XYZ file of C-alpha atoms in Angstrom:
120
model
C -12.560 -2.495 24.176
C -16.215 -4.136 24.586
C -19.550 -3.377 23.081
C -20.647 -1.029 25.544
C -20.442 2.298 25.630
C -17.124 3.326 27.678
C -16.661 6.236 30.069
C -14.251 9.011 29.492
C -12.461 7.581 32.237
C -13.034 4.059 31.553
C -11.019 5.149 28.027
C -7.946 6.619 29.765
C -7.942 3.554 31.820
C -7.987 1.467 28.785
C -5.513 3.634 26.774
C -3.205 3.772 29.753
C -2.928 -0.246 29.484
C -2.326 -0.221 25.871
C 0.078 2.158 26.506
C 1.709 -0.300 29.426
C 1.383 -3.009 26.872
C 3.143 -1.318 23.963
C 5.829 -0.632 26.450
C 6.064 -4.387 27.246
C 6.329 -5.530 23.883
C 8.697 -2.823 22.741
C 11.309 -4.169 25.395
C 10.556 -7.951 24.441
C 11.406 -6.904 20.788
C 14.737 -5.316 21.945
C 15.296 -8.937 23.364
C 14.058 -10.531 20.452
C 16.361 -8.237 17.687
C 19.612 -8.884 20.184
C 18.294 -12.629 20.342
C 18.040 -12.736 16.638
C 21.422 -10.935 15.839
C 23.352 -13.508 17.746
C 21.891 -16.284 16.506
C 21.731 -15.314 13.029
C 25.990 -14.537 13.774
C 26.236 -17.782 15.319
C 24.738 -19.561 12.248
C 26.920 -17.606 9.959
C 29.986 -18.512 11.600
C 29.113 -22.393 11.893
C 28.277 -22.599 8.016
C 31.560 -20.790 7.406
C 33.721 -22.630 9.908
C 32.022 -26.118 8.456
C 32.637 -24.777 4.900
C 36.656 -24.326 5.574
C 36.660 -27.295 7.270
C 35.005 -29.737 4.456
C 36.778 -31.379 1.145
C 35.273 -31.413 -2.200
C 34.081 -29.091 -4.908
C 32.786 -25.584 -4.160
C 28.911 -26.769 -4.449
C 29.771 -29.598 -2.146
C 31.415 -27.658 0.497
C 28.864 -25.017 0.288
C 26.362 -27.784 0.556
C 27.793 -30.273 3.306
C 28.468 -26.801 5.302
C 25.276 -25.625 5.165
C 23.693 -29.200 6.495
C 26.532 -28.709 9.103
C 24.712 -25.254 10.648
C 21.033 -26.701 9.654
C 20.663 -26.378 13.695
C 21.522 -22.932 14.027
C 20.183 -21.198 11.068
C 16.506 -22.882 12.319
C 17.396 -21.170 15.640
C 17.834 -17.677 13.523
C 15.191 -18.090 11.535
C 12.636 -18.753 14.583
C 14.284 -15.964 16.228
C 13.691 -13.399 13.179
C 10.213 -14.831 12.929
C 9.417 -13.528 16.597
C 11.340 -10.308 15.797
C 8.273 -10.104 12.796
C 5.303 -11.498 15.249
C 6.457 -8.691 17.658
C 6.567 -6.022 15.053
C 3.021 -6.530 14.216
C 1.753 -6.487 17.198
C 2.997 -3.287 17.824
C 1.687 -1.845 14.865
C -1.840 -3.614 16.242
C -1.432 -1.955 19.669
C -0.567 1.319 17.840
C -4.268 0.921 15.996
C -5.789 0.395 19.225
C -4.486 3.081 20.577
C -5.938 5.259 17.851
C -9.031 3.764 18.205
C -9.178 4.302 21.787
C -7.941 7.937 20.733
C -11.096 8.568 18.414
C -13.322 6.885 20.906
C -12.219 8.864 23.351
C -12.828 12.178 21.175
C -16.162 11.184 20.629
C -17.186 10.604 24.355
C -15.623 14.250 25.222
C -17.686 15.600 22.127
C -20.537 13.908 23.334
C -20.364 15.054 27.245
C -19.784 18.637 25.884
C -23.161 18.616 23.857
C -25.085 17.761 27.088
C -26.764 20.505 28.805
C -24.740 21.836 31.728
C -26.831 24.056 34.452
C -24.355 25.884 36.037
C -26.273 26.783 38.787
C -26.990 23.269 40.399
């Protein structure tokens, strides 16, 4: 919202877009979570797969496989990391939405304390 001083309708306008935009970024965080999940599977399975597949002691294995999946476990962890950005800025649209809630309350509280001649 601006520094002016909103309508009431100018607030329903605003909270209907915030409500339009927490829609949006509720469904790109569904992406996001699936996105993550796979790649987070897919990073399991290639330090696994490279850990059966490598020759040494337990440490070195453990180590060589998890160079071996260094691709896919920065793919996860980028992934999980939008999965976080996206969580927080729903929680941000949520407080704008209660802002635009309370401002909203107080133009209605204000329009109600104006005189009113019913007669006009």
């Amino acid at each position: 919202m601006s520094e002016q001083l909103l309508t009431a309708n100018e607030v329903v306008i605003a909270l209907s877009k915030l409500g339009a935009e927490l829609d949006a970024t509720v469904t790109a965080l569904k992406q996001a979570e699936l996105d993550a999940a796979n790649k987070r599977h897919e990073a399991d399975q290639a330090e696994s797969r490279a850990f059966v597949a490598a020759d040494g002691s337990m440490d070195l294995r453990k180590h060589l496989a998890r160079i071996a999946a260094a691709k896919q476990e920065q793919e996860a962890l980028v992934a999980e990391a939008v999965c976080r950005y996206l969580k927080t800025r729903i929680r941000a649209i949520e407080v704008r939405v209660d802002i635009g809630r309370s401002y909203g309350a107080a133009v209605r509280a204000e329009l109600a304390a104006l005189p009113y001649d019913q007669s006009a």
